[in-house]
CSV table of C-alpha atoms in Angstrom, one decimal:
chain,number,residue,atom,x,y,z
A,1,UNK,CA,-72.9,-38.2,0.5
A,2,UNK,CA,-71.8,-41.7,0.5
A,3,UNK,CA,-68.9,-43.1,2.9
A,4,UNK,CA,-67.6,-40.2,5.0
A,5,UNK,CA,-64.9,-39.8,7.8
A,6,UNK,CA,-66.0,-39.1,11.4
A,7,UNK,CA,-66.5,-35.7,12.2
A,8,UNK,CA,-65.7,-32.5,10.4
A,9,UNK,CA,-63.2,-30.9,13.0
A,10,UNK,CA,-60.6,-32.4,15.1
A,11,UNK,CA,-60.6,-32.0,18.9
A,12,UNK,CA,-58.0,-31.8,21.4
A,13,UNK,CA,-60.5,-32.4,24.3
A,14,UNK,CA,-60.0,-35.2,26.5
A,15,UNK,CA,-62.4,-38.2,26.8
A,16,UNK,CA,-64.0,-37.0,30.0
A,17,UNK,CA,-64.5,-33.5,28.6
A,18,UNK,CA,-68.3,-32.9,29.1
A,19,UNK,CA,-68.6,-30.6,26.0
A,20,UNK,CA,-66.8,-33.3,24.0
A,21,UNK,CA,-69.1,-36.2,25.1
A,22,UNK,CA,-72.1,-33.9,24.2
A,23,UNK,CA,-70.4,-33.8,20.7
A,24,UNK,CA,-70.0,-37.6,20.4
A,25,UNK,CA,-73.4,-38.3,21.7
A,26,UNK,CA,-74.6,-36.1,18.9
A,27,UNK,CA,-72.9,-37.6,16.2
A,28,UNK,CA,-74.2,-41.3,17.6
A,29,UNK,CA,-77.8,-39.8,17.4
A,30,UNK,CA,-77.0,-38.6,13.9
A,31,UNK,CA,-75.4,-41.9,12.9
A,32,UNK,CA,-78.4,-44.0,14.0
A,33,UNK,CA,-80.9,-41.6,12.4
A,34,UNK,CA,-79.6,-42.5,9.0
A,35,UNK,CA,-78.7,-46.1,9.9
A,36,UNK,CA,-81.9,-47.1,11.8
A,37,UNK,CA,-80.8,-51.0,11.4
A,38,UNK,CA,-77.8,-50.4,13.7
A,39,UNK,CA,-77.6,-50.2,17.5
A,40,UNK,CA,-75.3,-47.8,19.5
A,41,UNK,CA,-72.9,-50.6,20.6
A,42,UNK,CA,-72.2,-51.4,16.8
A,43,UNK,CA,-70.9,-48.2,15.6
A,44,UNK,CA,-67.1,-48.2,15.4
A,45,UNK,CA,-65.6,-45.2,17.5
A,46,UNK,CA,-64.0,-43.9,14.6
A,47,UNK,CA,-67.6,-43.0,13.2
A,48,UNK,CA,-68.4,-40.7,15.8
A,49,UNK,CA,-64.8,-39.1,16.9
A,50,UNK,CA,-62.4,-37.2,14.8
A,51,UNK,CA,-58.8,-37.5,14.2
A,52,UNK,CA,-56.8,-34.6,16.1
A,53,UNK,CA,-56.6,-32.4,12.7
A,54,UNK,CA,-60.3,-33.7,11.5
A,55,UNK,CA,-58.7,-34.1,8.2
A,56,UNK,CA,-57.9,-38.0,7.9
A,57,UNK,CA,-59.3,-39.4,4.9
A,58,UNK,CA,-59.4,-42.9,6.3
A,59,UNK,CA,-61.9,-45.0,8.2
A,60,UNK,CA,-61.7,-48.2,9.6
A,61,UNK,CA,-63.1,-51.4,7.6
A,62,UNK,CA,-65.7,-51.9,10.2
A,63,UNK,CA,-66.6,-48.2,9.7
A,64,UNK,CA,-67.0,-48.7,6.0
A,65,UNK,CA,-68.6,-52.0,6.2
A,66,UNK,CA,-71.6,-50.8,8.4
A,67,UNK,CA,-72.7,-48.3,5.9
A,68,UNK,CA,-72.7,-50.8,3.1
A,69,UNK,CA,-76.7,-51.1,3.6
A,70,UNK,CA,-77.2,-47.5,3.3
A,71,UNK,CA,-74.8,-46.6,0.5
A,72,UNK,CA,-76.1,-49.6,-1.6
A,73,UNK,CA,-79.6,-48.1,-1.2
A,74,UNK,CA,-78.6,-44.5,-2.0
A,75,UNK,CA,-76.9,-45.6,-5.1
A,76,UNK,CA,-79.2,-48.3,-6.2
A,77,UNK,CA,-76.7,-50.9,-6.2
A,78,UNK,CA,-77.0,-54.6,-4.7
A,79,UNK,CA,-75.4,-54.7,-1.1
A,80,UNK,CA,-73.0,-57.7,-2.2
A,81,UNK,CA,-71.4,-55.6,-4.8
A,82,UNK,CA,-70.9,-52.5,-2.4
A,83,UNK,CA,-69.6,-54.9,0.2
A,84,UNK,CA,-67.3,-56.7,-2.3
A,85,UNK,CA,-66.0,-53.1,-3.5
A,86,UNK,CA,-65.3,-52.2,0.2
A,87,UNK,CA,-63.5,-55.3,0.8
A,88,UNK,CA,-61.2,-54.6,-2.0
A,89,UNK,CA,-60.2,-50.9,-0.7
A,90,UNK,CA,-59.1,-52.1,2.8
A,91,UNK,CA,-55.5,-51.0,3.2
A,92,UNK,CA,-53.7,-53.6,5.4
A,93,UNK,CA,-50.5,-52.1,7.1
A,94,UNK,CA,-47.5,-54.0,5.9
A,95,UNK,CA,-45.9,-54.6,9.4
A,96,UNK,CA,-47.9,-53.0,12.3
A,97,UNK,CA,-50.6,-50.6,12.4
A,98,UNK,CA,-54.5,-50.6,11.9
A,99,UNK,CA,-56.2,-51.6,8.5
A,100,UNK,CA,-57.9,-48.7,7.0
A,101,UNK,CA,-60.2,-47.6,4.1
A,102,UNK,CA,-59.7,-44.5,2.1
A,103,UNK,CA,-63.1,-42.8,1.7
A,104,UNK,CA,-62.0,-40.8,-1.3
A,105,UNK,CA,-60.7,-43.7,-3.1
A,106,UNK,CA,-63.8,-45.8,-2.1
A,107,UNK,CA,-66.3,-43.1,-3.3
A,108,UNK,CA,-64.4,-42.8,-6.7
A,109,UNK,CA,-64.6,-46.6,-7.2
A,110,UNK,CA,-68.4,-46.5,-6.2
A,111,UNK,CA,-68.7,-43.5,-9.2
A,112,UNK,CA,-67.0,-46.1,-11.4
A,113,UNK,CA,-69.5,-48.6,-10.9
A,114,UNK,CA,-72.3,-46.8,-12.5
C-alpha cells in the first residue's frame, strides 16, 4: 500500500469521546511506526481521523507530502521525483475550501512512473 486515506471507517463520535480518542491514539502510534522519521506533532489530523463516511478518497497535501520518504523507498524511486508528482496532484479549490490530493489518482500516477 502506498498513499492512503486515513481510517477505514467513519465516526460520529465527538472529539471528547474516550473510545474515539483511544482509536486516534492507536492510529497515531501506527502512523509513527511506519514513519519513524516523524514526530507526533508533525502528523496532519486527516492522517489519524476519518471522514463521517470513512470513504473520502482525498487527503491533505501535507498528509501526502509527509509520506513521500516512505513511498519513495517502497517504490525504489527518488524522493524528489515522488514529491514533484505529489505537488502536481494537489487540487486547489476554485474559490473557497481546502486543497486536497486524491489518493487513487496519486497511486495510479505512481504506477505509471515505473
